[in-house]
PDB file of C-alpha atoms in Angstrom:
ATOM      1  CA  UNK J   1     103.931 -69.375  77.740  1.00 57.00           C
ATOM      2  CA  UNK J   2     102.365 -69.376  74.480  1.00 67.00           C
ATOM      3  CA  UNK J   3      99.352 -71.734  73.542  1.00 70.00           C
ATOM      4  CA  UNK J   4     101.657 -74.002  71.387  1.00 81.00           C
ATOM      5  CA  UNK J   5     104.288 -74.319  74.588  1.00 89.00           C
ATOM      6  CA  UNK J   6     101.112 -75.449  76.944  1.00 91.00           C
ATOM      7  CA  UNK J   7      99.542 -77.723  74.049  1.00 92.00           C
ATOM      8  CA  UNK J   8     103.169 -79.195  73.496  1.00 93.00           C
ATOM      9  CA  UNK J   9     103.173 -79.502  77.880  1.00 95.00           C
ATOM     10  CA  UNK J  10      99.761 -81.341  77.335  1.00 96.00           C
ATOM     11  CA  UNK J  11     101.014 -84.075  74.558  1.00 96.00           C
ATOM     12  CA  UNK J  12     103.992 -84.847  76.890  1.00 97.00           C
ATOM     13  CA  UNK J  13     102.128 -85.386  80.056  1.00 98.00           C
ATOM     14  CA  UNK J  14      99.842 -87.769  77.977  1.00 98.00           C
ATOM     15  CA  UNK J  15     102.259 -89.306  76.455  1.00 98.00           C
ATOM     16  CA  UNK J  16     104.291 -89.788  79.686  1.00 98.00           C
ATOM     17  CA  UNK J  17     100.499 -91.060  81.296  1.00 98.00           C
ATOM     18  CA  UNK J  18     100.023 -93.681  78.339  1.00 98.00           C
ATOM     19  CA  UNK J  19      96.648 -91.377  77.248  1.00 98.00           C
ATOM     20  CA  UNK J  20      95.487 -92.137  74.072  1.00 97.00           C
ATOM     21  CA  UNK J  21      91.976 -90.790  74.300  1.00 98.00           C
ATOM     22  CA  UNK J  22      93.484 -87.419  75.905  1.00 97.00           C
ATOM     23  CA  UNK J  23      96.002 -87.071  73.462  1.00 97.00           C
ATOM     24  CA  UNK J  24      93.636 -87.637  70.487  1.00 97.00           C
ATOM     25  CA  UNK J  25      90.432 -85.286  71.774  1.00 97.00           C
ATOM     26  CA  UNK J  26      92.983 -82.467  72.192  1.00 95.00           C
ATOM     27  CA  UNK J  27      94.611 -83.087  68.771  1.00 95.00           C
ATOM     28  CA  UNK J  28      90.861 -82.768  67.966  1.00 96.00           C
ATOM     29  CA  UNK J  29      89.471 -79.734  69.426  1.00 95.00           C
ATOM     30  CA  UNK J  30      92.356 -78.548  68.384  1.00 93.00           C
ATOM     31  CA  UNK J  31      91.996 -78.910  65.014  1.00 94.00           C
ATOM     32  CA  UNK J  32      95.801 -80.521  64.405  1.00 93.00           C
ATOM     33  CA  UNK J  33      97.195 -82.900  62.168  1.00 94.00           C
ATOM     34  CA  UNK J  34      99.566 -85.178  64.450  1.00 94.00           C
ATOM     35  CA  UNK J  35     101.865 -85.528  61.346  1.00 94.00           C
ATOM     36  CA  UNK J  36     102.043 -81.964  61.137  1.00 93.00           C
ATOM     37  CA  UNK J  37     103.220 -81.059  64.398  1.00 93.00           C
ATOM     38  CA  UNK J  38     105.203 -83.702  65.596  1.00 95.00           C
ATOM     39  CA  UNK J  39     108.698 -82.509  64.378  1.00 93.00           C
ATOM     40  CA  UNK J  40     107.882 -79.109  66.534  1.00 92.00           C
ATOM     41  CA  UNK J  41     107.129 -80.921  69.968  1.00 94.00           C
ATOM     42  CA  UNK J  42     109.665 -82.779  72.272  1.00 95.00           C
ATOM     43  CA  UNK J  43     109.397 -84.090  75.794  1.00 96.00           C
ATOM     44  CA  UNK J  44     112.688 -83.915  77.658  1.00 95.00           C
ATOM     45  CA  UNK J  45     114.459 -82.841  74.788  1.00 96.00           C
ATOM     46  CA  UNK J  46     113.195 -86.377  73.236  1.00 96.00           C
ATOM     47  CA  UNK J  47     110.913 -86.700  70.065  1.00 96.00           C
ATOM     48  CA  UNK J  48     106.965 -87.939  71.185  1.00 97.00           C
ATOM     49  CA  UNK J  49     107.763 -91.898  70.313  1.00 97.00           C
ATOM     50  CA  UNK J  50     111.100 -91.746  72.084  1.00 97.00           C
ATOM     51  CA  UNK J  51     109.148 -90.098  75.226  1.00 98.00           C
ATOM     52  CA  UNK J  52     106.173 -93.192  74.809  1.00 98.00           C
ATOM     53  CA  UNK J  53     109.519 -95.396  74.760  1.00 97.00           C
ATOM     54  CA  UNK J  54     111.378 -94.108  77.620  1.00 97.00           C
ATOM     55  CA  UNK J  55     108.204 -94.081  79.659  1.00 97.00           C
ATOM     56  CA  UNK J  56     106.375 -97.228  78.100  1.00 96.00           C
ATOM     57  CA  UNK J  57     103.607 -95.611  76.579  1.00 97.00           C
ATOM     58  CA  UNK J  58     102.286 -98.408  74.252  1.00 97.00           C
ATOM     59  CA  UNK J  59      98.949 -97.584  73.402  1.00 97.00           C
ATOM     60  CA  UNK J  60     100.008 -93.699  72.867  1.00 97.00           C
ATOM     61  CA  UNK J  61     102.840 -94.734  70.642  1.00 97.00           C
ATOM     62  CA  UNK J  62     100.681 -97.004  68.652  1.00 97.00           C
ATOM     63  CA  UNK J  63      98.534 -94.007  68.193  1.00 97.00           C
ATOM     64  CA  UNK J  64     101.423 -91.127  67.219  1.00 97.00           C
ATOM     65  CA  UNK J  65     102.863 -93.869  64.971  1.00 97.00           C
ATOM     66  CA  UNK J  66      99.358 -94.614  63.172  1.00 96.00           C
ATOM     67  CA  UNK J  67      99.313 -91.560  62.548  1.00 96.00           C
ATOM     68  CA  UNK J  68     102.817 -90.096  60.966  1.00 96.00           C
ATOM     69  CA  UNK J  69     103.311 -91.550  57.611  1.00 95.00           C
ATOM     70  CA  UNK J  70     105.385 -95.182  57.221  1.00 94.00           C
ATOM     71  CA  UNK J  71     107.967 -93.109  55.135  1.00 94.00           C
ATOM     72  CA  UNK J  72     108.492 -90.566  58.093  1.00 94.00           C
ATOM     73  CA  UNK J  73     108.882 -93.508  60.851  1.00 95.00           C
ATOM     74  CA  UNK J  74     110.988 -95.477  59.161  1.00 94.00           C
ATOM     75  CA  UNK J  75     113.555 -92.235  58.650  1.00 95.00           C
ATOM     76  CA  UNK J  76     113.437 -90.928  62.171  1.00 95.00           C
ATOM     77  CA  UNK J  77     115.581 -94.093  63.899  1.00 96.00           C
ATOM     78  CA  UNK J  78     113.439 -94.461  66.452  1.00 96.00           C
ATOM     79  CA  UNK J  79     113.626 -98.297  66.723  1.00 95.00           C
ATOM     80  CA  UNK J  80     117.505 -97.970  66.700  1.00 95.00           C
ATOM     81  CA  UNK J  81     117.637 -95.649  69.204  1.00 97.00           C
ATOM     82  CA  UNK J  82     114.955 -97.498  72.126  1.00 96.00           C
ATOM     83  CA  UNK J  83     117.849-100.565  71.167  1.00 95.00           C
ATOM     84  CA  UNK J  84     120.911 -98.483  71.726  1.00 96.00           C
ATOM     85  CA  UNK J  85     119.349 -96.912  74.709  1.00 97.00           C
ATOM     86  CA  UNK J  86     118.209-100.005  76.872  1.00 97.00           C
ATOM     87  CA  UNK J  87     115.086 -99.800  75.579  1.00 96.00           C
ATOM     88  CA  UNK J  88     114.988-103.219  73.431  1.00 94.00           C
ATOM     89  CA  UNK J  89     112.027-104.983  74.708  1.00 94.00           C
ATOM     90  CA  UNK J  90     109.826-102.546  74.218  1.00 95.00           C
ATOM     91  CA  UNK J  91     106.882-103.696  72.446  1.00 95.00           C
ATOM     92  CA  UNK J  92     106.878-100.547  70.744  1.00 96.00           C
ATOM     93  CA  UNK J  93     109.504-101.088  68.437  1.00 96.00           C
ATOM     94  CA  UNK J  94     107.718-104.174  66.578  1.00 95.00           C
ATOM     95  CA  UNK J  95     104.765-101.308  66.099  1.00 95.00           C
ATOM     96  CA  UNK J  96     107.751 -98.987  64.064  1.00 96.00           C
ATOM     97  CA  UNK J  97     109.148-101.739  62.262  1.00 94.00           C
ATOM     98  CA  UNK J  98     105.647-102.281  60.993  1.00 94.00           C
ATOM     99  CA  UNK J  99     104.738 -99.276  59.894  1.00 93.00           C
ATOM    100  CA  UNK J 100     108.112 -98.218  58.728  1.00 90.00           C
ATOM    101  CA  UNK J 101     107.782-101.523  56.221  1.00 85.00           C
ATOM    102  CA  UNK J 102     104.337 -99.985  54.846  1.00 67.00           C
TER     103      UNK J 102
END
């Protein structure tokens, strides 16, 4: 397992726990640019906001989306996809729609 695999095992299990402050001190000491490596990392085979969807990860997705640019959320269908998926309520789609609008 190579240090990217285990960092990539890390983001998922906080993402899956909701942990924001976990999730941003790793990005940290790890010198990393969210936007920068969040194309290369999926949970379940699911992109990092669909993961904080699935498993109702508000404050984490708040966080990830803060930190990709507007342009990049608003292309990556995320909002469609919690809606198509049974995910509609999710409180985290009104955070997308934001962003993806600035």
């Amino acid at each position: 397992v190579s240090a990217n695999d285990q960092l990539a095992q890390s983001f998922c299990a906080y993402v899956a726990s909701n942990d924001k402050n976990n999730l941003r001190k790793t990005l940290s000491e790890s010198r990393l640019r969210l936007k920068n490596v969040y194309d290369g990392i999926a949970c379940d085979g699911l992109p990092m906001i669909r993961f904080a969807i699935k498993h109702n990860a508000a404050d984490v997705a708040e966080f990830i989306i803060k930190q990709l640019p507007g342009s990049q959320v608003a292309k990556m269908g995320d909002a469609e996809w919690a809606a198509s998926n049974g995910f509609a309520a999710s409180p985290i789609i009104e955070t997308i729609k934001a962003r993806s609008a600035s």
